[in-house]
CSV table of C-alpha atoms in Angstrom, one decimal:
chain,number,residue,atom,x,y,z
A,983,MET,CA,39.8,113.5,57.9
A,984,ILE,CA,39.9,109.7,57.3
A,985,ASP,CA,37.6,107.5,59.3
A,986,TYR,CA,39.2,104.1,60.1
A,987,THR,CA,37.0,101.1,60.8
A,988,ILE,CA,40.0,99.1,62.0
A,989,ILE,CA,43.1,100.3,63.8
A,990,VAL,CA,45.9,97.8,64.7
A,991,LYS,CA,49.1,98.9,66.4
A,992,ASP,CA,52.0,96.7,67.5
A,993,MET,CA,49.8,93.7,67.9
A,994,SER,CA,51.5,90.4,68.8
A,995,HIS,CA,50.2,87.0,69.8
A,996,GLU,CA,51.6,83.7,70.8
A,997,PHE,CA,50.4,80.1,71.1
A,998,SER,CA,52.5,77.8,73.4
A,999,LYS,CA,55.4,80.3,73.2
A,1000,LYS,CA,55.2,80.2,69.3
A,1001,ARG,CA,54.7,83.8,68.1
A,1002,VAL,CA,52.1,83.8,65.3
A,1003,LEU,CA,51.7,87.6,65.0
A,1004,ASN,CA,54.6,89.9,65.4
A,1005,ARG,CA,54.0,93.6,66.1
A,1006,VAL,CA,51.4,93.9,63.3
A,1007,THR,CA,50.4,97.5,62.5
A,1008,PHE,CA,47.9,98.7,59.8
A,1009,GLN,CA,44.6,100.7,59.4
A,1010,VAL,CA,41.5,100.0,57.4
A,1011,GLU,CA,39.5,102.9,56.0
A,1012,GLN,CA,35.7,103.0,56.3
A,1013,GLY,CA,34.0,101.8,53.1
A,1014,GLU,CA,37.1,100.1,51.5
A,1015,ILE,CA,37.9,96.6,50.5
A,1016,PHE,CA,41.0,95.6,52.4
A,1017,GLY,CA,43.0,92.5,51.7
A,1018,LEU,CA,45.1,90.6,54.2
A,1019,LEU,CA,47.2,88.4,52.0
A,1020,GLY,CA,49.3,85.4,52.9
A,1021,PRO,CA,49.7,81.6,52.6
A,1022,SER,CA,47.9,79.2,54.9
A,1023,GLY,CA,49.6,79.4,58.3
A,1024,ALA,CA,50.6,83.0,58.0
A,1025,GLY,CA,48.4,84.1,60.9
A,1026,LYS,CA,45.4,85.5,59.0
A,1027,THR,CA,42.7,83.6,60.9
A,1028,THR,CA,44.3,84.4,64.2
A,1029,LEU,CA,44.2,88.1,63.3
A,1030,ILE,CA,40.5,87.9,62.4
A,1031,LYS,CA,39.7,86.2,65.7
A,1032,ILE,CA,41.4,89.0,67.6
A,1033,LEU,CA,39.7,91.7,65.6
A,1034,THR,CA,36.3,90.2,66.2
A,1035,GLY,CA,36.9,89.6,70.0
A,1036,GLN,CA,37.3,85.9,69.9
A,1037,LEU,CA,40.9,86.1,71.1
A,1038,HIS,CA,42.8,88.7,73.2
A,1039,GLN,CA,46.2,89.5,71.8
A,1040,ASN,CA,49.2,89.2,74.1
A,1041,SER,CA,50.4,92.7,73.4
A,1042,GLY,CA,49.7,95.7,71.3
A,1043,TYR,CA,46.4,97.4,70.5
A,1044,SER,CA,43.4,96.8,68.1
A,1045,GLN,CA,40.3,98.8,67.6
A,1046,LEU,CA,37.1,97.9,65.7
A,1047,LEU,CA,34.4,100.5,65.0
A,1048,GLY,CA,35.9,102.8,67.5
A,1049,THR,CA,36.0,100.2,70.3
A,1050,ASP,CA,38.9,98.3,71.8
A,1051,THR,CA,38.5,94.7,70.4
A,1052,ASN,CA,38.9,93.3,74.0
A,1053,CYS,CA,35.8,95.2,74.9
A,1054,LEU,CA,33.4,94.5,72.0
A,1055,GLY,CA,29.7,94.2,73.0
A,1056,ALA,CA,26.3,93.7,71.6
A,1057,LYS,CA,26.3,97.1,69.9
A,1058,GLU,CA,29.5,96.3,67.9
A,1059,TYR,CA,28.5,92.7,67.1
A,1060,LYS,CA,25.2,93.8,65.5
A,1061,GLN,CA,27.4,95.8,63.0
A,1062,ILE,CA,29.7,92.8,62.1
A,1063,GLY,CA,29.1,90.2,59.4
A,1064,MET,CA,31.3,87.2,59.1
A,1065,MET,CA,31.8,84.5,56.5
A,1066,ILE,CA,34.2,81.7,57.5
A,1067,ASP,CA,33.9,78.7,55.2
A,1068,ASN,CA,30.4,77.3,55.6
A,1069,PHE,CA,30.4,77.7,59.3
A,1070,GLY,CA,26.9,78.3,60.7
A,1071,LEU,CA,24.9,76.6,57.9
A,1072,TYR,CA,22.4,73.9,58.8
A,1073,GLU,CA,22.5,71.4,56.0
A,1074,ARG,CA,19.1,69.8,56.6
A,1075,LEU,CA,17.3,73.1,56.6
A,1076,SER,CA,16.3,75.0,53.5
A,1077,VAL,CA,18.0,78.1,52.3
A,1078,TYR,CA,15.1,80.2,53.5
A,1079,SER,CA,14.9,78.5,56.9
A,1080,ASN,CA,18.6,79.0,57.5
A,1081,LEU,CA,18.2,82.8,57.1
A,1082,ALA,CA,15.0,82.8,59.1
A,1083,PHE,CA,16.8,81.1,61.9
A,1084,TYR,CA,19.4,83.9,61.9
A,1085,ALA,CA,16.8,86.6,61.6
A,1086,ASP,CA,15.4,85.4,64.9
A,1087,ILE,CA,18.9,85.5,66.5
A,1088,TYR,CA,19.6,89.0,65.1
A,1089,HIS,CA,16.1,90.2,65.9
A,1090,VAL,CA,15.5,91.4,62.4
A,1091,SER,CA,12.5,91.1,60.2
A,1092,LYS,CA,12.1,88.1,58.0
A,1093,SER,CA,10.7,90.3,55.3
A,1094,LYS,CA,14.2,91.2,54.2
A,1095,ILE,CA,15.2,87.5,53.5
A,1096,SER,CA,13.6,87.5,50.0
A,1097,ASP,CA,15.5,90.7,49.0
A,1098,ILE,CA,18.7,89.3,50.2
A,1099,LEU,CA,18.3,86.0,48.4
A,1100,LYS,CA,17.5,87.9,45.2
A,1101,SER,CA,20.6,90.1,45.6
A,1102,ILE,CA,22.9,87.1,45.7
A,1103,GLY,CA,21.0,84.9,43.2
A,1104,LEU,CA,19.6,82.3,45.5
A,1105,TYR,CA,15.9,83.3,45.5
A,1106,ASP,CA,14.9,80.4,43.1
A,1107,ALA,CA,16.7,78.0,45.5
A,1108,LYS,CA,15.0,79.2,48.7
A,1109,ASN,CA,13.2,75.9,49.4
A,1110,ILE,CA,16.2,73.7,48.7
A,1111,ALA,CA,18.0,72.0,51.6
A,1112,VAL,CA,21.5,73.3,52.1
A,1113,LEU,CA,23.1,69.8,51.7
A,1114,LYS,CA,21.9,69.8,48.1
A,1115,LEU,CA,23.6,73.0,47.2
A,1116,SER,CA,26.9,73.4,45.2
A,1117,LYS,CA,29.9,74.8,47.0
A,1118,GLY,CA,29.4,78.1,45.2
A,1119,MET,CA,25.8,78.3,46.3
A,1120,LYS,CA,26.8,77.5,49.9
A,1121,ASN,CA,29.3,80.4,49.7
A,1122,ARG,CA,26.6,82.7,48.6
A,1123,LEU,CA,24.3,81.6,51.4
A,1124,SER,CA,27.1,82.2,53.9
A,1125,LEU,CA,27.4,85.7,52.5
A,1126,ALA,CA,23.6,86.2,52.8
A,1127,ARG,CA,23.8,85.1,56.5
A,1128,ALA,CA,26.5,87.8,56.9
A,1129,PHE,CA,24.1,90.4,55.4
A,1130,MET,CA,21.2,89.5,57.8
A,1131,ASN,CA,21.9,92.3,60.2
A,1132,ASP,CA,22.7,95.9,59.1
A,1133,VAL,CA,26.5,95.4,59.1
A,1134,LYS,CA,29.1,98.1,58.8
A,1135,ILE,CA,32.0,95.7,58.3
A,1136,LEU,CA,32.2,92.2,56.7
A,1137,PHE,CA,35.0,89.7,57.6
A,1138,LEU,CA,35.4,87.3,54.7
A,1139,ASP,CA,37.9,84.4,55.1
A,1140,GLU,CA,38.8,82.9,51.7
A,1141,PRO,CA,35.3,83.5,50.2
A,1142,THR,CA,36.1,82.2,46.8
A,1143,SER,CA,38.4,79.3,47.7
A,1144,GLY,CA,37.8,76.3,45.5
A,1145,LEU,CA,35.2,78.0,43.3
A,1146,ASP,CA,35.1,78.1,39.5
A,1147,PRO,CA,35.9,81.4,37.7
A,1148,VAL,CA,32.3,82.2,36.9
A,1149,THR,CA,31.1,81.8,40.5
A,1150,THR,CA,34.1,83.7,41.8
A,1151,ARG,CA,33.3,86.6,39.5
A,1152,GLU,CA,29.7,86.6,40.7
A,1153,ILE,CA,30.8,86.8,44.3
A,1154,HIS,CA,33.2,89.6,43.4
A,1155,ASP,CA,30.3,91.5,41.9
A,1156,ILE,CA,28.3,91.1,45.2
A,1157,LEU,CA,31.2,92.4,47.2
A,1158,ILE,CA,31.6,95.5,45.0
A,1159,GLU,CA,27.9,96.2,45.4
A,1160,GLN,CA,28.3,96.0,49.2
A,1161,LYS,CA,31.3,98.4,49.0
A,1162,LYS,CA,29.1,100.9,47.1
A,1163,LYS,CA,26.8,100.9,50.1
A,1164,GLY,CA,29.6,102.0,52.3
A,1165,ILE,CA,30.3,98.7,54.0
A,1166,THR,CA,33.9,98.0,54.9
A,1167,ILE,CA,35.1,94.6,53.7
A,1168,PHE,CA,38.0,92.8,55.3
A,1169,LEU,CA,39.1,90.0,53.0
A,1170,THR,CA,41.7,87.3,53.7
A,1171,THR,CA,43.0,85.4,50.7
A,1172,HIS,CA,46.0,83.8,49.1
A,1173,ASN,CA,44.7,84.6,45.7
A,1174,MET,CA,46.7,87.6,44.6
A,1175,PHE,CA,44.7,88.1,41.4
A,1176,GLU,CA,41.6,88.4,43.5
A,1177,ALA,CA,43.3,90.9,45.7
A,1178,GLU,CA,44.7,93.0,42.8
A,1179,SER,CA,41.2,93.3,41.2
A,1180,LEU,CA,39.2,93.9,44.4
A,1181,CYS,CA,41.2,95.6,47.1
A,1182,ASP,CA,41.8,99.3,47.8
A,1183,HIS,CA,44.7,98.4,50.1
A,1184,VAL,CA,46.5,95.2,51.0
A,1185,ALA,CA,48.8,94.0,53.6
A,1186,LEU,CA,51.1,91.1,52.9
A,1187,LEU,CA,51.4,88.8,55.9
A,1188,ASN,CA,54.2,86.2,56.1
A,1189,GLN,CA,54.8,84.1,59.3
A,1190,GLY,CA,53.1,86.7,61.5
A,1191,ASN,CA,54.8,89.8,60.0
A,1192,ILE,CA,53.4,92.5,57.8
A,1193,ILE,CA,56.1,92.6,55.1
A,1194,GLU,CA,54.4,95.2,52.8
A,1195,PHE,CA,51.3,97.5,52.9
A,1196,GLY,CA,49.7,99.8,50.4
A,1197,LYS,CA,47.6,100.0,47.3
A,1198,PRO,CA,48.2,97.0,45.1
A,1199,ALA,CA,49.3,99.0,42.1
A,1200,ASP,CA,51.7,101.0,44.2
A,1201,ILE,CA,53.3,97.9,45.7
A,1202,CYS,CA,53.8,96.5,42.2
A,1203,ARG,CA,55.4,99.6,40.9
A,1204,LYS,CA,57.7,99.8,43.9
A,1205,TYR,CA,59.2,96.5,43.0
A,1206,ASN,CA,59.3,97.0,39.3
A,1207,HIS,CA,63.1,96.6,39.0
A,1208,LEU,CA,63.3,95.3,35.5
A,1209,ASN,CA,61.0,97.9,33.8
A,1210,ARG,CA,61.2,96.1,30.5
A,1211,LEU,CA,59.0,95.7,27.4
A,1212,GLN,CA,58.4,92.1,26.1
A,1213,ILE,CA,57.5,91.9,22.4
A,1214,MET,CA,56.5,88.7,20.6
A,1215,LEU,CA,56.9,89.0,16.8
A,1216,LYS,CA,54.7,87.3,14.3
A,1217,ASN,CA,57.6,85.0,13.3
A,1218,GLY,CA,57.7,83.6,16.9
A,1219,ALA,CA,60.7,85.5,18.0
A,1220,ASN,CA,60.8,87.2,21.5
A,1221,VAL,CA,62.3,90.7,21.9
A,1222,GLU,CA,63.0,92.4,25.2
A,1223,LEU,CA,63.6,96.2,25.3
A,1224,GLU,CA,64.1,98.8,28.0
A,1225,ASN,CA,60.9,100.5,28.9
A,1226,SER,CA,62.0,104.0,28.0
A,1227,SER,CA,62.1,106.4,25.1
A,1228,LYS,CA,65.2,104.5,23.8
A,1229,ALA,CA,62.8,101.7,22.6
A,1230,ALA,CA,60.6,104.0,20.5
A,1231,ILE,CA,62.6,103.7,17.3
A,1232,SER,CA,62.7,99.8,17.4
A,1233,ILE,CA,59.0,99.6,18.2
A,1234,LYS,CA,58.2,102.0,15.4
A,1235,GLU,CA,60.2,99.9,13.0
A,1236,TYR,CA,58.4,96.7,14.1
A,1237,LEU,CA,55.0,98.4,13.7
A,1238,GLU,CA,55.8,99.7,10.2
A,1239,GLN,CA,56.7,96.2,9.1
A,1240,ASP,CA,53.6,94.7,10.8
A,1241,MET,CA,55.8,92.4,12.8
A,1242,ILE,CA,54.3,92.7,16.3
A,1243,GLU,CA,52.0,89.9,17.6
A,1244,THR,CA,51.9,91.1,21.2
A,1245,ILE,CA,53.6,93.7,23.4
A,1246,HIS,CA,53.6,93.8,27.3
A,1247,SER,CA,55.4,95.7,30.0
A,1248,THR,CA,56.9,93.7,32.9
A,1249,GLU,CA,55.2,95.2,35.9
A,1250,PRO,CA,55.3,92.6,38.7
A,1251,THR,CA,52.3,91.1,40.2
A,1252,LEU,CA,51.5,90.9,44.0
A,1253,GLU,CA,52.5,87.2,43.7
A,1254,SER,CA,55.9,88.0,42.2
A,1255,VAL,CA,56.5,90.7,44.9
A,1256,PHE,CA,55.6,88.2,47.6
A,1257,ILE,CA,58.0,85.7,46.2
A,1258,GLU,CA,60.8,88.3,46.0
A,1259,LEU,CA,60.2,89.3,49.6
A,1260,THR,CA,59.9,85.8,51.1
A,1261,GLY,CA,61.6,83.4,48.6
A,1262,ARG,CA,58.4,81.3,48.4
A,1263,GLY,CA,55.0,81.3,46.8
A,1264,LEU,CA,51.6,81.6,48.4
A,1265,ASN,CA,50.6,78.0,47.7
A,1266,GLU,CA,53.6,76.5,49.4
A,1267,TYR,CA,51.5,75.4,52.4
A,1268,GLY,CA,53.8,72.6,53.6
A,1269,LYS,CA,56.5,75.0,54.6
A,1270,TYR,CA,54.4,76.7,57.2
A,1271,ASP,CA,53.5,75.8,60.7
A,1272,CYS,CA,49.8,75.4,61.2
A,1273,TYR,CA,48.4,78.3,63.2
A,1274,ILE,CA,44.9,78.5,64.7
């Protein structure tokens, strides 16, 4: 039997008669990385606020850790970690002092701070004021703050936005380690490559509607209409063949003549699927209303 950390059914929400979530339905399994994908203004942050009890939806139902999200209490909040930008970091305090402050709030031992800082690569910076940290280091500190209590679920809102590829990979590695511990990770992003490489299941959210849901690879295969092979020959020519047994003879001839430089199949990405379904890309921010 599958255990679900989050259950959402027919959830809708409005701001000033503007519907920002429209009958949203999905489930998140315990111990998985789940991606809620969509452009800025799609309703992602509103959905997180409802799931964490900061807002009450206008209609529908949502459950977190077995409890109605309208009724979350101290027991549930002790099991939730959140990372939303650098919210909650005190820039004049040191890295260590920031976590010590939250240790007092969460009533946990300060003895775990050093281990947390080592696990996210910030131990050597523990005495540095937050205002002197790079954006990537601040993101790691925000993650560390989310780890201070013994969480069962992490909500991460664009955790790698604006970071360089190396720092992004480091944060991905941290998240994978948390997943191995059985922690459920709810990730919002408009970075489709990040979602494809990290997430067990994803939901594509567009203007308040879930337009597709499933495993990233399954979604891409579902929209693989072309199913072609693209071959670049060493003479610079590009050849496109049907991805079937019919192409075997041609490929064999190219290989025997040592003519192939590269060969690729044309499976779509989550980005191309989103564009096909909506007619727009994930970075076209200006075309969306600004939701809370």
